[in-house]
Amino acid sequence: MEEQAEELKELMRDEETPTVITPIPRPEKANRNTRIIAVTSGKGGVGKTNISVNMAIAYAQLGKKVILIDGDLGMANVNVLLNVVPKYNMMHVINRKKTMKEIILDTEYGIKFIAGANGFSKIANLTVDELDDFAAQFSQLGSADIIIIDTGAGIADNVQRFVASADEVFVVTTPEPTAITDAYGMIKVIVTEVVDRPIDLKLIVNRVHSADEGKRISDRIINIAAQFLNHKVEYLGCVYEDQTVSTSVIRQKPFIVVSPSSKPAMCLKHIVGKIEKTEPETNEGVSSFLKKFIGRKGK
């Protein structure tokens, strides 16, 4: 209790300075090492989905093959930002009613989109034959260069499954004190309870009014994570508060398309450029992702 109190005290101080995996059948053709990124947050309302959508488009603008998966199984809204109405989702594949090819939506922005499903985590309870079929279908996503999963906010089991299975986890926060506290809380849960292997944790500070504000907030979280969790968290960058973002949401058109030269758009392009200069600690492709996802036991 004393340590938790000390963590919170340090986090909120206004400072100037900074399981056992169940094996599944592997498809005959090994997939390429698709980079799988989970975008998450400690609380809702920090712009996580907007970051996911516009980051996916920024990648596509670099010529990458991108698949965006809506993993916010309770409050899915990626389709709202993309202004598309998915007829099918991942559960149709799990239930053998549709193939993966049939549920993937092409968008006008050069990315592919897959709608999530409330029962997605139930794949761990499928029979061996059902798992074999789903694994073969899921392996088709290995044709992508990048898969971005927009998870739900908080520490629900579905969120933990996506986080524990991805190559990299991007935690989104804002300058609000509650968002900062919840972002650190999310990082703490990931490090101490969710992941038992090396994992890349990266931080994005959204809705800042200056680059200095983003750096100051990131330094605070990173330093506390290093001090109390002994884990390195990397700062990816910040995204500016701008009217362009709210306007784009109303228009149901990503801000990187509505105003490609706006501050938020330039920030996302910079972040993606920074990501591209690094390699994740683990990058084993979609087959490995699925094995970890299925192997993680629910709480």
CSV table of C-alpha atoms in Angstrom, one decimal:
chain,number,residue,atom,x,y,z
A,1,MET,CA,0.0,0.0,0.0
A,2,GLU,CA,2.8,2.4,0.8
A,3,GLU,CA,4.5,1.7,-2.5
A,4,GLN,CA,1.2,2.3,-4.4
A,5,ALA,CA,0.8,5.6,-2.6
A,6,GLU,CA,4.3,6.6,-3.5
A,7,GLU,CA,3.7,5.7,-7.1
A,8,LEU,CA,0.6,7.9,-7.3
A,9,LYS,CA,2.3,10.7,-5.5
A,10,GLU,CA,5.2,10.7,-8.0
A,11,LEU,CA,2.9,10.3,-11.0
A,12,MET,CA,0.7,13.3,-10.1
A,13,ARG,CA,3.6,15.5,-8.9
A,14,ASP,CA,3.8,18.6,-11.0
A,15,GLU,CA,7.5,18.3,-11.8
A,16,GLU,CA,9.6,20.0,-14.4
A,17,THR,CA,12.0,17.1,-15.2
A,18,PRO,CA,11.3,14.7,-16.7
A,19,THR,CA,0.9,-19.3,-19.3
A,20,VAL,CA,1.0,-22.2,-20.9
A,21,ILE,CA,0.1,-21.8,-24.6
A,22,THR,CA,-2.2,-24.3,-26.2
A,23,PRO,CA,-0.7,-25.3,-29.6
A,24,ILE,CA,-2.9,-24.9,-32.7
A,25,PRO,CA,-2.2,-26.4,-36.1
A,26,ARG,CA,0.0,-24.2,-38.2
A,27,PRO,CA,-1.0,-23.5,-41.8
A,28,GLU,CA,1.2,-25.1,-44.4
A,29,LYS,CA,2.4,-21.8,-45.8
A,30,ALA,CA,4.2,-19.8,-43.2
A,31,ASN,CA,3.1,-16.1,-43.1
A,32,ARG,CA,5.4,-13.2,-43.4
A,33,ASN,CA,6.4,-11.4,-40.3
A,34,THR,CA,3.4,-9.0,-40.2
A,35,ARG,CA,3.9,-6.3,-37.6
A,36,ILE,CA,1.0,-6.4,-35.1
A,37,ILE,CA,0.3,-3.3,-33.0
A,38,ALA,CA,-2.3,-3.0,-30.3
A,39,VAL,CA,-3.5,0.5,-29.5
A,40,THR,CA,-5.0,0.8,-26.0
A,41,SER,CA,-5.6,3.2,-23.2
A,42,GLY,CA,-6.3,3.3,-19.5
A,43,LYS,CA,-9.6,5.1,-19.9
A,44,GLY,CA,-12.1,6.0,-22.7
A,45,GLY,CA,-12.4,9.3,-24.3
A,46,VAL,CA,-8.7,9.9,-25.0
A,47,GLY,CA,-8.9,9.6,-28.8
A,48,LYS,CA,-7.5,6.1,-29.0
A,49,THR,CA,-9.7,5.0,-32.0
A,50,ASN,CA,-8.9,8.2,-33.8
A,51,ILE,CA,-5.2,7.5,-33.4
A,52,SER,CA,-5.7,4.0,-34.6
A,53,VAL,CA,-7.6,4.9,-37.7
A,54,ASN,CA,-5.4,7.8,-38.8
A,55,MET,CA,-2.2,5.8,-38.0
A,56,ALA,CA,-3.4,3.0,-40.3
A,57,ILE,CA,-4.0,5.5,-43.1
A,58,ALA,CA,-0.6,7.1,-42.5
A,59,TYR,CA,1.0,3.7,-43.0
A,60,ALA,CA,-1.0,3.1,-46.1
A,61,GLN,CA,0.2,6.4,-47.5
A,62,LEU,CA,3.7,5.0,-47.2
A,63,GLY,CA,2.7,2.1,-49.4
A,64,LYS,CA,2.2,-0.4,-46.7
A,65,LYS,CA,-0.6,-3.1,-46.8
A,66,VAL,CA,-2.6,-2.3,-43.7
A,67,ILE,CA,-5.4,-4.2,-41.9
A,68,LEU,CA,-7.3,-2.4,-39.1
A,69,ILE,CA,-9.2,-4.6,-36.7
A,70,ASP,CA,-11.8,-3.1,-34.3
A,71,GLY,CA,-11.0,-4.9,-31.1
A,72,ASP,CA,-13.2,-2.6,-28.9
A,73,LEU,CA,-15.7,-5.4,-28.6
A,74,GLY,CA,-18.0,-3.5,-26.3
A,75,MET,CA,-18.1,0.0,-27.9
A,76,ALA,CA,-16.9,-0.6,-31.5
A,77,ASN,CA,-16.7,2.6,-33.4
A,78,VAL,CA,-14.0,2.3,-36.0
A,79,ASN,CA,-16.6,1.9,-38.6
A,80,VAL,CA,-18.2,5.2,-37.6
A,81,LEU,CA,-15.0,7.1,-38.2
A,82,LEU,CA,-14.5,5.3,-41.5
A,83,ASN,CA,-18.2,5.8,-42.4
A,84,VAL,CA,-18.7,2.2,-43.4
A,85,VAL,CA,-21.3,-0.3,-42.3
A,86,PRO,CA,-19.8,-3.8,-41.8
A,87,LYS,CA,-22.3,-6.6,-42.7
A,88,TYR,CA,-20.1,-9.3,-41.2
A,89,ASN,CA,-17.5,-9.6,-38.5
A,90,MET,CA,-15.0,-12.0,-37.0
A,91,MET,CA,-17.6,-14.1,-35.4
A,92,HIS,CA,-19.0,-15.1,-38.8
A,93,VAL,CA,-15.6,-16.6,-39.5
A,94,ILE,CA,-15.3,-18.3,-36.1
A,95,ASN,CA,-18.8,-19.8,-36.6
A,96,ARG,CA,-17.8,-20.9,-40.1
A,97,LYS,CA,-20.5,-18.9,-41.8
A,98,LYS,CA,-18.1,-16.7,-43.7
A,99,THR,CA,-14.4,-16.8,-44.8
A,100,MET,CA,-11.9,-14.2,-43.8
A,101,LYS,CA,-11.8,-12.9,-47.3
A,102,GLU,CA,-15.6,-12.3,-47.2
A,103,ILE,CA,-15.6,-10.2,-44.0
A,104,ILE,CA,-12.7,-7.9,-44.9
A,105,LEU,CA,-13.8,-4.5,-46.1
A,106,ASP,CA,-11.8,-2.4,-48.5
A,107,THR,CA,-12.0,1.3,-47.7
A,108,GLU,CA,-11.5,4.4,-49.8
A,109,TYR,CA,-8.4,5.2,-47.7
A,110,GLY,CA,-6.2,2.3,-48.9
A,111,ILE,CA,-6.6,0.2,-45.7
A,112,LYS,CA,-8.6,-2.9,-45.1
A,113,PHE,CA,-11.0,-3.1,-42.1
A,114,ILE,CA,-12.3,-6.0,-40.0
A,115,ALA,CA,-15.1,-5.5,-37.6
A,116,GLY,CA,-14.7,-7.2,-34.2
A,117,ALA,CA,-17.3,-9.2,-32.3
A,118,ASN,CA,-18.4,-9.5,-28.7
A,119,GLY,CA,-17.7,-13.3,-28.7
A,120,PHE,CA,-14.2,-13.1,-30.2
A,121,SER,CA,-12.5,-14.3,-27.0
A,122,LYS,CA,-14.6,-17.4,-27.1
A,123,ILE,CA,-12.3,-18.9,-29.8
A,124,ALA,CA,-10.3,-20.4,-26.9
A,125,ASN,CA,-13.3,-22.7,-26.3
A,126,LEU,CA,-13.6,-24.0,-29.8
A,127,THR,CA,-12.9,-27.7,-30.7
A,128,VAL,CA,-9.6,-28.7,-32.3
A,129,ASP,CA,-11.3,-28.9,-35.8
A,130,GLU,CA,-12.9,-25.5,-35.3
A,131,LEU,CA,-9.6,-24.0,-34.2
A,132,ASP,CA,-7.8,-25.6,-37.2
A,133,ASP,CA,-10.3,-24.0,-39.6
A,134,PHE,CA,-10.1,-20.6,-37.9
A,135,ALA,CA,-6.3,-20.6,-37.8
A,136,ALA,CA,-6.2,-21.3,-41.5
A,137,GLN,CA,-8.6,-18.4,-42.1
A,138,PHE,CA,-6.7,-16.0,-39.8
A,139,SER,CA,-3.4,-16.9,-41.4
A,140,GLN,CA,-4.6,-15.1,-44.5
A,141,LEU,CA,-4.0,-11.8,-42.7
A,142,GLY,CA,-0.3,-12.5,-43.0
A,143,SER,CA,-0.4,-10.9,-46.4
A,144,ALA,CA,-0.5,-7.5,-44.6
A,145,ASP,CA,2.6,-5.5,-43.6
A,146,ILE,CA,0.9,-4.0,-40.6
A,147,ILE,CA,-2.1,-5.0,-38.5
A,148,ILE,CA,-3.4,-2.4,-36.1
A,149,ILE,CA,-5.8,-3.5,-33.4
A,150,ASP,CA,-7.9,-0.8,-31.8
A,151,THR,CA,-8.6,-2.4,-28.4
A,152,GLY,CA,-11.1,-1.4,-25.8
A,153,ALA,CA,-10.1,1.0,-23.0
A,154,GLY,CA,-9.3,-0.4,-19.5
A,155,ILE,CA,-8.2,-3.8,-18.4
A,156,ALA,CA,-11.1,-6.1,-19.5
A,157,ASP,CA,-10.1,-9.6,-20.4
A,158,ASN,CA,-10.6,-9.0,-24.2
A,159,VAL,CA,-8.2,-6.0,-24.0
A,160,GLN,CA,-5.6,-8.1,-22.1
A,161,ARG,CA,-5.8,-10.8,-24.7
A,162,PHE,CA,-5.0,-8.4,-27.5
A,163,VAL,CA,-2.3,-6.7,-25.6
A,164,ALA,CA,-0.6,-10.0,-24.5
A,165,SER,CA,-0.6,-11.2,-28.1
A,166,ALA,CA,0.6,-8.2,-30.1
A,167,ASP,CA,4.2,-7.4,-31.0
A,168,GLU,CA,3.9,-3.8,-29.7
A,169,VAL,CA,1.5,-2.0,-27.5
A,170,PHE,CA,0.8,1.7,-27.9
A,171,VAL,CA,-0.8,3.4,-24.8
A,172,VAL,CA,-2.7,6.6,-25.6
A,173,THR,CA,-3.2,9.3,-22.9
A,174,THR,CA,-4.0,13.0,-22.7
A,175,PRO,CA,-2.8,15.7,-20.4
A,176,GLU,CA,-5.8,15.2,-18.1
A,177,PRO,CA,-4.7,14.0,-14.6
A,178,THR,CA,-7.2,11.1,-14.7
A,179,ALA,CA,-5.9,10.0,-18.1
A,180,ILE,CA,-2.3,10.2,-16.9
A,181,THR,CA,-3.1,8.1,-13.8
A,182,ASP,CA,-5.1,5.5,-15.8
A,183,ALA,CA,-2.4,5.3,-18.5
A,184,TYR,CA,0.2,4.5,-15.9
A,185,GLY,CA,-2.3,2.0,-14.3
A,186,MET,CA,-2.7,0.3,-17.7
A,187,ILE,CA,1.1,0.1,-18.1
A,188,LYS,CA,1.5,-1.4,-14.6
A,189,VAL,CA,-1.2,-4.1,-15.3
A,190,ILE,CA,0.5,-5.0,-18.6
A,191,VAL,CA,3.9,-5.3,-17.1
A,192,THR,CA,3.0,-7.0,-13.8
A,193,GLU,CA,-0.1,-9.1,-14.7
A,194,VAL,CA,-0.6,-9.5,-18.5
A,195,VAL,CA,2.7,-10.1,-20.3
A,196,ASP,CA,5.3,-12.6,-19.2
A,197,ARG,CA,7.7,-11.9,-22.1
A,198,PRO,CA,9.6,-9.0,-23.5
A,199,ILE,CA,7.2,-6.5,-25.1
A,200,ASP,CA,7.5,-3.1,-26.6
A,201,LEU,CA,5.5,-0.5,-24.7
A,202,LYS,CA,5.2,2.9,-26.3
A,203,LEU,CA,3.4,6.1,-25.3
A,204,ILE,CA,1.4,8.6,-27.3
A,205,VAL,CA,0.2,11.8,-25.7
A,206,ASN,CA,-2.9,13.1,-27.5
A,207,ARG,CA,-4.6,16.5,-27.4
A,208,VAL,CA,-1.5,18.5,-26.3
A,209,HIS,CA,-1.1,22.3,-26.8
A,210,SER,CA,2.6,22.1,-27.3
A,211,ALA,CA,5.4,19.6,-27.9
A,212,ASP,CA,6.8,20.5,-24.5
A,213,GLU,CA,3.6,19.5,-22.8
A,214,GLY,CA,3.6,16.1,-24.5
A,215,LYS,CA,7.3,15.6,-23.5
A,216,ARG,CA,6.7,16.6,-19.9
A,217,ILE,CA,3.8,14.3,-19.5
A,218,SER,CA,5.6,11.4,-21.2
A,219,ASP,CA,8.7,11.9,-19.1
A,220,ARG,CA,6.6,11.7,-15.9
A,221,ILE,CA,5.0,8.4,-16.9
A,222,ILE,CA,8.2,6.9,-18.3
A,223,ASN,CA,10.3,7.8,-15.2
A,224,ILE,CA,7.7,6.4,-12.8
A,225,ALA,CA,7.5,3.2,-14.9
A,226,ALA,CA,11.2,2.8,-14.8
A,227,GLN,CA,11.4,3.5,-11.0
A,228,PHE,CA,8.5,1.3,-9.8
A,229,LEU,CA,8.1,-1.3,-12.6
A,230,ASN,CA,11.7,-1.5,-13.8
A,231,HIS,CA,10.3,-1.4,-17.4
A,232,LYS,CA,11.3,0.8,-20.3
A,233,VAL,CA,8.5,2.7,-22.0
A,234,GLU,CA,9.3,4.6,-25.1
A,235,TYR,CA,7.8,8.0,-26.0
A,236,LEU,CA,6.5,7.9,-29.6
A,237,GLY,CA,5.3,11.5,-29.8
A,238,CYS,CA,2.3,13.7,-29.3
A,239,VAL,CA,-0.7,14.8,-31.3
A,240,TYR,CA,-1.9,18.4,-31.1
A,241,GLU,CA,-5.4,19.5,-29.9
A,242,ASP,CA,-7.0,20.9,-33.1
A,243,GLN,CA,-10.5,21.7,-34.4
A,244,THR,CA,-9.7,19.6,-37.4
A,245,VAL,CA,-10.1,16.5,-35.4
A,246,SER,CA,-13.6,17.2,-34.1
A,247,THR,CA,-14.7,18.4,-37.5
A,248,SER,CA,-13.4,15.2,-39.1
A,249,VAL,CA,-15.3,13.1,-36.6
A,250,ILE,CA,-18.6,14.9,-37.4
A,251,ARG,CA,-17.9,14.4,-41.1
A,252,GLN,CA,-17.0,10.7,-40.5
A,253,LYS,CA,-13.8,11.2,-42.4
A,254,PRO,CA,-10.3,10.8,-40.9
A,255,PHE,CA,-8.5,14.0,-40.1
A,256,ILE,CA,-5.4,12.9,-42.0
A,257,VAL,CA,-7.5,12.9,-45.1
A,258,VAL,CA,-9.7,16.0,-44.3
A,259,SER,CA,-6.6,18.1,-43.6
A,260,PRO,CA,-3.3,16.3,-44.4
A,261,SER,CA,-1.2,19.4,-43.6
A,262,SER,CA,-2.9,20.0,-40.2
A,263,LYS,CA,-0.9,19.7,-37.0
A,264,PRO,CA,-2.6,16.4,-35.9
A,265,ALA,CA,-2.0,14.9,-39.3
A,266,MET,CA,1.7,15.9,-39.4
A,267,CYS,CA,2.1,14.5,-35.9
A,268,LEU,CA,0.7,11.1,-36.9
A,269,LYS,CA,2.9,11.0,-40.0
A,270,HIS,CA,5.9,11.8,-37.8
A,271,ILE,CA,5.0,9.0,-35.3
A,272,VAL,CA,4.6,6.5,-38.1
A,273,GLY,CA,7.9,7.5,-39.5
A,274,LYS,CA,9.5,7.0,-36.1
A,275,ILE,CA,7.9,3.6,-35.8
A,276,GLU,CA,9.2,2.5,-39.2
A,277,LYS,CA,12.8,3.2,-38.0
A,278,THR,CA,12.5,0.6,-35.3
A,279,GLU,CA,11.9,-3.1,-35.1
A,280,PRO,CA,9.8,-4.7,-32.4
A,281,GLU,CA,11.5,-7.0,-29.9
A,282,THR,CA,9.3,-9.8,-31.2
A,283,ASN,CA,7.8,-10.0,-34.7
A,284,GLU,CA,6.6,-13.5,-35.4
A,285,GLY,CA,3.5,-12.9,-37.5
A,286,VAL,CA,-0.2,-13.7,-37.3
A,287,SER,CA,0.2,-17.4,-36.5
A,288,SER,CA,2.2,-16.6,-33.4
A,289,PHE,CA,-0.4,-13.9,-32.5
A,290,LEU,CA,-3.2,-16.3,-32.7
A,291,LYS,CA,-1.4,-18.9,-30.6
A,292,LYS,CA,-0.8,-16.4,-27.9
A,293,PHE,CA,-4.3,-15.1,-28.0
A,294,ILE,CA,-5.9,-18.6,-27.7
A,295,GLY,CA,-3.3,-19.7,-25.1
A,296,ARG,CA,-4.1,-16.8,-22.7
A,297,LYS,CA,-6.5,-17.9,-20.0
A,298,GLY,CA,-9.4,-15.6,-19.1
A,299,LYS,CA,-9.5,-14.1,-15.6
